[in-house]
Amino acid sequence: MAEPKKNIVIIDDENEILNMLERYFVRNTDYKVQTFSNPVTAISSLSKNTDIILLDIMMPQMSGLDALPKLLEKAPDAKVLMMTAYSTLDKVLNAHRFGATDYIMKPFSSLDDLGKKIEEVLKK
């Protein structure tokens, strides 16, 4: 019996990032992909069956750090990979404290590396 598809949710206020990541995952994986440019909309739409969330830290509507506990309340088993172009030790520690599984720096070195990172996170 085939393993069910993983549900991935991508939340980033930059449409170019959302489009690039959605194209990558649709073409190169069998994940079911959902994208949101607004974390508030993502919170209200999130399914408890979400396997992994890619969450930008810096967004104008609500920071990823503020959205993180609300997302995990809706999908408590989801793994969260925080994305940031502006990493500080404080942000990384807060992300882990609020339930993030890991983080990755933007711009990504390669989308294949991001895919490998997601596979690692899903195993945690």
Coordinates of C-alpha atoms in Angstrom, one line a residue:
M1 CA 0.0 0.0 0.0
A2 CA 1.4 3.4 -1.0
E3 CA 2.2 5.9 1.7
P4 CA -0.3 8.8 1.7
K5 CA 0.9 12.1 0.2
K6 CA 2.4 14.6 2.6
N7 CA 0.6 17.9 3.0
I8 CA 2.9 20.9 2.8
V9 CA 1.8 24.5 3.6
I10 CA 4.0 27.4 2.6
I11 CA 3.4 30.8 4.2
D12 CA 5.4 33.7 2.8
D13 CA 4.4 37.3 2.0
E14 CA 6.6 37.3 -1.2
N15 CA 4.6 35.9 -4.1
E16 CA 7.8 35.1 -6.1
I17 CA 8.9 32.8 -3.3
L18 CA 5.5 31.2 -3.0
N19 CA 5.3 30.6 -6.7
M20 CA 8.8 29.2 -7.0
L21 CA 8.3 26.8 -4.1
E22 CA 4.9 25.7 -5.3
R23 CA 6.3 24.9 -8.8
Y24 CA 9.3 23.0 -7.2
F25 CA 7.1 20.8 -5.0
V26 CA 4.5 20.1 -7.6
R27 CA 7.1 19.1 -10.2
N28 CA 9.6 17.3 -8.0
T29 CA 7.5 15.7 -5.2
D30 CA 4.2 14.1 -4.6
Y31 CA 3.3 16.5 -1.8
K32 CA -0.1 18.2 -1.7
V33 CA 0.9 21.9 -1.7
Q34 CA -1.0 24.8 -0.3
T35 CA 0.3 28.4 -0.3
F36 CA -0.6 31.5 1.6
S37 CA 0.7 35.0 1.4
N38 CA -1.0 36.0 4.6
P39 CA -0.4 34.1 7.9
V40 CA -3.8 35.1 9.3
T41 CA -5.5 33.4 6.3
A42 CA -3.3 30.4 6.7
I43 CA -4.2 30.0 10.4
S44 CA -7.9 30.1 9.6
S45 CA -7.5 27.6 6.7
L46 CA -5.0 25.2 8.1
S47 CA -6.0 21.5 8.3
K48 CA -5.0 19.4 11.2
N49 CA -3.7 16.9 8.6
T50 CA -0.8 19.2 7.7
D51 CA 2.5 17.4 7.8
I52 CA 5.0 20.3 7.3
I53 CA 4.7 24.1 7.3
L54 CA 7.3 26.4 5.7
L55 CA 6.9 29.6 7.5
D56 CA 8.6 32.9 6.8
I57 CA 9.6 34.8 10.0
M58 CA 9.2 38.4 8.7
M59 CA 5.8 39.3 7.3
P60 CA 3.8 42.5 7.5
Q61 CA 0.5 41.1 8.6
M62 CA 1.8 39.0 11.5
S63 CA 5.3 37.7 12.2
G64 CA 6.0 34.0 11.7
L65 CA 7.0 33.8 15.4
D66 CA 3.5 35.2 16.3
A67 CA 1.8 32.8 13.9
L68 CA 3.7 29.7 14.9
P69 CA 1.8 28.9 18.1
K70 CA -1.5 29.5 16.4
L71 CA -0.6 27.2 13.5
L72 CA 0.5 24.5 15.9
E73 CA -2.7 24.8 17.8
K74 CA -4.6 24.0 14.6
A75 CA -2.1 21.3 13.4
P76 CA -0.3 20.0 16.5
D77 CA 1.6 17.2 14.7
A78 CA 2.9 19.4 11.9
K79 CA 6.6 20.0 11.6
V80 CA 7.6 23.7 11.1
L81 CA 10.5 24.9 9.1
M82 CA 11.1 28.6 9.6
M83 CA 12.5 30.6 6.7
T84 CA 14.3 33.8 7.1
A85 CA 16.7 36.1 5.3
Y86 CA 17.4 38.0 8.6
S87 CA 18.5 35.4 11.2
T88 CA 19.5 36.3 14.6
L89 CA 20.2 33.9 17.5
D90 CA 17.3 35.4 19.4
K91 CA 14.9 34.6 16.5
V92 CA 16.2 31.1 16.1
L93 CA 15.9 30.4 19.8
N94 CA 12.4 31.9 20.0
A95 CA 11.3 29.8 16.9
H96 CA 12.5 26.6 18.7
R97 CA 10.9 27.7 22.0
F98 CA 7.5 28.3 20.2
G99 CA 7.6 24.8 18.5
A100 CA 9.6 25.2 15.3
T101 CA 11.4 22.0 14.3
D102 CA 14.2 23.8 12.4
Y103 CA 15.0 26.8 10.3
I104 CA 16.6 27.6 6.9
M105 CA 18.1 30.8 5.5
K106 CA 16.8 32.6 2.4
P107 CA 17.9 32.8 -0.3
F108 CA 18.1 29.0 -0.5
S109 CA 21.4 27.6 -1.7
S110 CA 19.3 25.3 -4.0
L111 CA 15.8 24.1 -4.0
D112 CA 17.1 20.5 -4.0
D113 CA 18.9 21.3 -0.7
L114 CA 15.6 22.7 0.6
G115 CA 13.8 19.5 -0.4
K116 CA 16.5 17.4 1.4
K117 CA 16.1 19.6 4.5
I118 CA 12.3 19.0 4.5
E119 CA 12.9 15.3 4.3
E120 CA 15.2 15.5 7.3
V121 CA 12.6 17.6 9.2
L122 CA 9.8 15.1 8.5
K123 CA 11.9 12.4 10.0
K124 CA 12.3 14.3 13.3

